[in-house]
Amino acid sequence: MKASLKIAYWAPRLLAIASILFISIFAFDAFDPRYSVIQQLGNFFLHLIPSIVLLLILLLAWKKELLGGVIFILVGLIFAIPIYLHNYTANHFSVGQSLLTVLIVCLPFTAVGFLFLVSRKLHRKARRR
């Protein structure tokens, strides 16, 4: 397999793993000494649900790049709205800070989606040769 095909294959997968790990870091907000250990663990696992869902999407995309790519693009685009609204209203961020947060959180998943689509296209093209 040519190096460019290997990069096209691994880039979306590695970026997805890194992005999911990044999102998972936010689950550590669940640990608060005001709550019991059981409550903290319950909150921690509750906060990990988005990461688990994203991991399941990655597993799907690993074998079905077209479907996974489309889902990752939709995840990145759809979640941009509630993340923006949450940061702008609840956290009282400025418009610029809210947009930056959206870019940091959502753009990697949209990029992953496009990279899966590119990977699929390149591999299909290489198989036809």
PDB file of C-alpha atoms in Angstrom:
ATOM      1  CA  MET A   1       0.000   0.000   0.000  1.00  0.00           C
ATOM      2  CA  LYS A   2       1.350   3.390  -0.939  1.00  0.00           C
ATOM      3  CA  ALA A   3       2.266   5.810   1.826  1.00  0.00           C
ATOM      4  CA  SER A   4      -0.440   8.286   0.790  1.00  0.00           C
ATOM      5  CA  LEU A   5      -3.094   5.565   1.074  1.00  0.00           C
ATOM      6  CA  LYS A   6      -1.817   4.602   4.521  1.00  0.00           C
ATOM      7  CA  ILE A   7      -1.977   8.223   5.632  1.00  0.00           C
ATOM      8  CA  ALA A   8      -5.475   8.568   4.189  1.00  0.00           C
ATOM      9  CA  TYR A   9      -6.504   5.417   6.047  1.00  0.00           C
ATOM     10  CA  TRP A  10      -5.007   6.273   9.435  1.00  0.00           C
ATOM     11  CA  ALA A  11      -5.497  10.063   9.584  1.00  0.00           C
ATOM     12  CA  PRO A  12      -9.257  10.041  10.283  1.00  0.00           C
ATOM     13  CA  ARG A  13      -8.960   7.169  12.742  1.00  0.00           C
ATOM     14  CA  LEU A  14      -6.149   8.734  14.757  1.00  0.00           C
ATOM     15  CA  LEU A  15      -7.756  12.192  14.720  1.00  0.00           C
ATOM     16  CA  ALA A  16     -11.028  10.631  15.880  1.00  0.00           C
ATOM     17  CA  ILE A  17      -9.290   8.819  18.743  1.00  0.00           C
ATOM     18  CA  ALA A  18      -7.474  12.005  19.798  1.00  0.00           C
ATOM     19  CA  SER A  19     -10.692  14.044  19.593  1.00  0.00           C
ATOM     20  CA  ILE A  20     -12.649  11.485  21.620  1.00  0.00           C
ATOM     21  CA  LEU A  21      -9.920  11.465  24.257  1.00  0.00           C
ATOM     22  CA  PHE A  22     -10.051  15.266  24.346  1.00  0.00           C
ATOM     23  CA  ILE A  23     -13.831  15.247  24.832  1.00  0.00           C
ATOM     24  CA  SER A  24     -13.431  12.599  27.533  1.00  0.00           C
ATOM     25  CA  ILE A  25     -11.274  14.939  29.600  1.00  0.00           C
ATOM     26  CA  PHE A  26     -14.374  17.037  30.305  1.00  0.00           C
ATOM     27  CA  ALA A  27     -15.890  14.086  32.184  1.00  0.00           C
ATOM     28  CA  PHE A  28     -13.454  14.748  35.012  1.00  0.00           C
ATOM     29  CA  ASP A  29     -15.592  17.786  35.901  1.00  0.00           C
ATOM     30  CA  ALA A  30     -17.888  15.261  37.562  1.00  0.00           C
ATOM     31  CA  PHE A  31     -15.515  14.814  40.485  1.00  0.00           C
ATOM     32  CA  ASP A  32     -16.598  17.184  43.223  1.00  0.00           C
ATOM     33  CA  PRO A  33     -15.867  16.610  46.913  1.00  0.00           C
ATOM     34  CA  ARG A  34     -19.371  17.808  47.799  1.00  0.00           C
ATOM     35  CA  TYR A  35     -20.749  14.512  46.451  1.00  0.00           C
ATOM     36  CA  SER A  36     -20.265  10.937  47.612  1.00  0.00           C
ATOM     37  CA  VAL A  37     -17.898   8.643  45.742  1.00  0.00           C
ATOM     38  CA  ILE A  38     -20.847   6.759  44.243  1.00  0.00           C
ATOM     39  CA  GLN A  39     -22.449  10.010  43.027  1.00  0.00           C
ATOM     40  CA  GLN A  40     -19.139  11.176  41.582  1.00  0.00           C
ATOM     41  CA  LEU A  41     -18.620   7.910  39.703  1.00  0.00           C
ATOM     42  CA  GLY A  42     -22.198   8.008  38.434  1.00  0.00           C
ATOM     43  CA  ASN A  43     -21.713  11.578  37.216  1.00  0.00           C
ATOM     44  CA  PHE A  44     -18.382  10.627  35.669  1.00  0.00           C
ATOM     45  CA  PHE A  45     -19.913   7.812  33.629  1.00  0.00           C
ATOM     46  CA  LEU A  46     -22.836  10.040  32.686  1.00  0.00           C
ATOM     47  CA  HIS A  47     -20.367  12.624  31.371  1.00  0.00           C
ATOM     48  CA  LEU A  48     -18.635   9.868  29.371  1.00  0.00           C
ATOM     49  CA  ILE A  49     -21.783   9.022  27.364  1.00  0.00           C
ATOM     50  CA  PRO A  50     -20.867  11.383  24.468  1.00  0.00           C
ATOM     51  CA  SER A  51     -17.415   9.794  24.298  1.00  0.00           C
ATOM     52  CA  ILE A  52     -18.922   6.311  24.251  1.00  0.00           C
ATOM     53  CA  VAL A  53     -21.328   7.287  21.470  1.00  0.00           C
ATOM     54  CA  LEU A  54     -18.466   8.823  19.487  1.00  0.00           C
ATOM     55  CA  LEU A  55     -16.417   5.677  20.023  1.00  0.00           C
ATOM     56  CA  LEU A  56     -19.297   3.583  18.648  1.00  0.00           C
ATOM     57  CA  ILE A  57     -19.490   5.894  15.621  1.00  0.00           C
ATOM     58  CA  LEU A  58     -15.739   5.442  15.138  1.00  0.00           C
ATOM     59  CA  LEU A  59     -16.132   1.662  15.227  1.00  0.00           C
ATOM     60  CA  LEU A  60     -18.849   1.940  12.574  1.00  0.00           C
ATOM     61  CA  ALA A  61     -16.750   4.321  10.475  1.00  0.00           C
ATOM     62  CA  TRP A  62     -13.741   2.021  10.699  1.00  0.00           C
ATOM     63  CA  LYS A  63     -15.501  -0.471   8.408  1.00  0.00           C
ATOM     64  CA  LYS A  64     -18.107   1.719   6.684  1.00  0.00           C
ATOM     65  CA  GLU A  65     -16.231   4.898   5.868  1.00  0.00           C
ATOM     66  CA  LEU A  66     -19.041   6.552   3.916  1.00  0.00           C
ATOM     67  CA  LEU A  67     -21.631   6.140   6.646  1.00  0.00           C
ATOM     68  CA  GLY A  68     -19.164   6.992   9.409  1.00  0.00           C
ATOM     69  CA  GLY A  69     -17.910  10.030   7.527  1.00  0.00           C
ATOM     70  CA  VAL A  70     -21.408  11.398   7.070  1.00  0.00           C
ATOM     71  CA  ILE A  71     -22.295  10.763  10.724  1.00  0.00           C
ATOM     72  CA  PHE A  72     -19.121  12.473  11.974  1.00  0.00           C
ATOM     73  CA  ILE A  73     -19.829  15.504   9.767  1.00  0.00           C
ATOM     74  CA  LEU A  74     -23.377  15.681  11.109  1.00  0.00           C
ATOM     75  CA  VAL A  75     -22.157  15.327  14.701  1.00  0.00           C
ATOM     76  CA  GLY A  76     -19.729  18.206  14.204  1.00  0.00           C
ATOM     77  CA  LEU A  77     -22.335  20.441  12.599  1.00  0.00           C
ATOM     78  CA  ILE A  78     -25.348  19.595  14.756  1.00  0.00           C
ATOM     79  CA  PHE A  79     -23.565  19.890  18.092  1.00  0.00           C
ATOM     80  CA  ALA A  80     -22.101  23.265  17.130  1.00  0.00           C
ATOM     81  CA  ILE A  81     -25.436  24.937  17.872  1.00  0.00           C
ATOM     82  CA  PRO A  82     -26.030  23.719  21.453  1.00  0.00           C
ATOM     83  CA  ILE A  83     -22.349  24.141  22.343  1.00  0.00           C
ATOM     84  CA  TYR A  84     -22.405  27.717  21.081  1.00  0.00           C
ATOM     85  CA  LEU A  85     -25.658  28.520  22.877  1.00  0.00           C
ATOM     86  CA  HIS A  86     -24.483  26.925  26.114  1.00  0.00           C
ATOM     87  CA  ASN A  87     -21.222  28.853  26.143  1.00  0.00           C
ATOM     88  CA  TYR A  88     -22.818  32.124  25.113  1.00  0.00           C
ATOM     89  CA  THR A  89     -25.750  32.031  27.556  1.00  0.00           C
ATOM     90  CA  ALA A  90     -24.845  29.785  30.498  1.00  0.00           C
ATOM     91  CA  ASN A  91     -21.132  30.583  30.675  1.00  0.00           C
ATOM     92  CA  HIS A  92     -21.583  34.206  29.556  1.00  0.00           C
ATOM     93  CA  PHE A  93     -18.830  33.880  26.975  1.00  0.00           C
ATOM     94  CA  SER A  94     -18.531  36.502  24.265  1.00  0.00           C
ATOM     95  CA  VAL A  95     -19.519  35.645  20.715  1.00  0.00           C
ATOM     96  CA  GLY A  96     -15.849  35.178  19.813  1.00  0.00           C
ATOM     97  CA  GLN A  97     -15.132  32.908  22.792  1.00  0.00           C
ATOM     98  CA  SER A  98     -18.245  30.873  22.060  1.00  0.00           C
ATOM     99  CA  LEU A  99     -17.278  30.444  18.407  1.00  0.00           C
ATOM    100  CA  LEU A 100     -13.743  29.466  19.404  1.00  0.00           C
ATOM    101  CA  THR A 101     -15.146  26.826  21.747  1.00  0.00           C
ATOM    102  CA  VAL A 102     -17.313  25.480  18.928  1.00  0.00           C
ATOM    103  CA  LEU A 103     -14.274  25.300  16.647  1.00  0.00           C
ATOM    104  CA  ILE A 104     -12.171  23.523  19.257  1.00  0.00           C
ATOM    105  CA  VAL A 105     -14.858  20.963  20.110  1.00  0.00           C
ATOM    106  CA  CYS A 106     -16.762  20.450  16.837  1.00  0.00           C
ATOM    107  CA  LEU A 107     -14.304  21.112  14.027  1.00  0.00           C
ATOM    108  CA  PRO A 108     -12.193  17.995  14.692  1.00  0.00           C
ATOM    109  CA  PHE A 109     -15.243  15.737  14.298  1.00  0.00           C
ATOM    110  CA  THR A 110     -16.302  17.483  11.097  1.00  0.00           C
ATOM    111  CA  ALA A 111     -12.724  17.119   9.821  1.00  0.00           C
ATOM    112  CA  VAL A 112     -12.751  13.425  10.781  1.00  0.00           C
ATOM    113  CA  GLY A 113     -15.906  12.971   8.728  1.00  0.00           C
ATOM    114  CA  PHE A 114     -14.370  14.592   5.667  1.00  0.00           C
ATOM    115  CA  LEU A 115     -11.169  12.580   6.118  1.00  0.00           C
ATOM    116  CA  PHE A 116     -13.175   9.342   6.195  1.00  0.00           C
ATOM    117  CA  LEU A 117     -14.858  10.367   2.937  1.00  0.00           C
ATOM    118  CA  VAL A 118     -11.497  11.189   1.347  1.00  0.00           C
ATOM    119  CA  SER A 119     -10.061   7.886   2.570  1.00  0.00           C
ATOM    120  CA  ARG A 120     -12.964   5.980   1.072  1.00  0.00           C
ATOM    121  CA  LYS A 121     -12.636   7.778  -2.254  1.00  0.00           C
ATOM    122  CA  LEU A 122      -8.876   7.217  -2.490  1.00  0.00           C
ATOM    123  CA  HIS A 123      -9.121   3.544  -1.584  1.00  0.00           C
ATOM    124  CA  ARG A 124     -11.933   2.906  -4.069  1.00  0.00           C
ATOM    125  CA  LYS A 125      -9.924   4.674  -6.757  1.00  0.00           C
ATOM    126  CA  ALA A 126      -6.830   2.589  -5.930  1.00  0.00           C
ATOM    127  CA  ARG A 127      -8.836  -0.663  -6.096  1.00  0.00           C
ATOM    128  CA  ARG A 128     -10.070   0.179  -9.607  1.00  0.00           C
ATOM    129  CA  ARG A 129      -6.505   0.396 -10.912  1.00  0.00           C
TER     130      ARG A 129
END
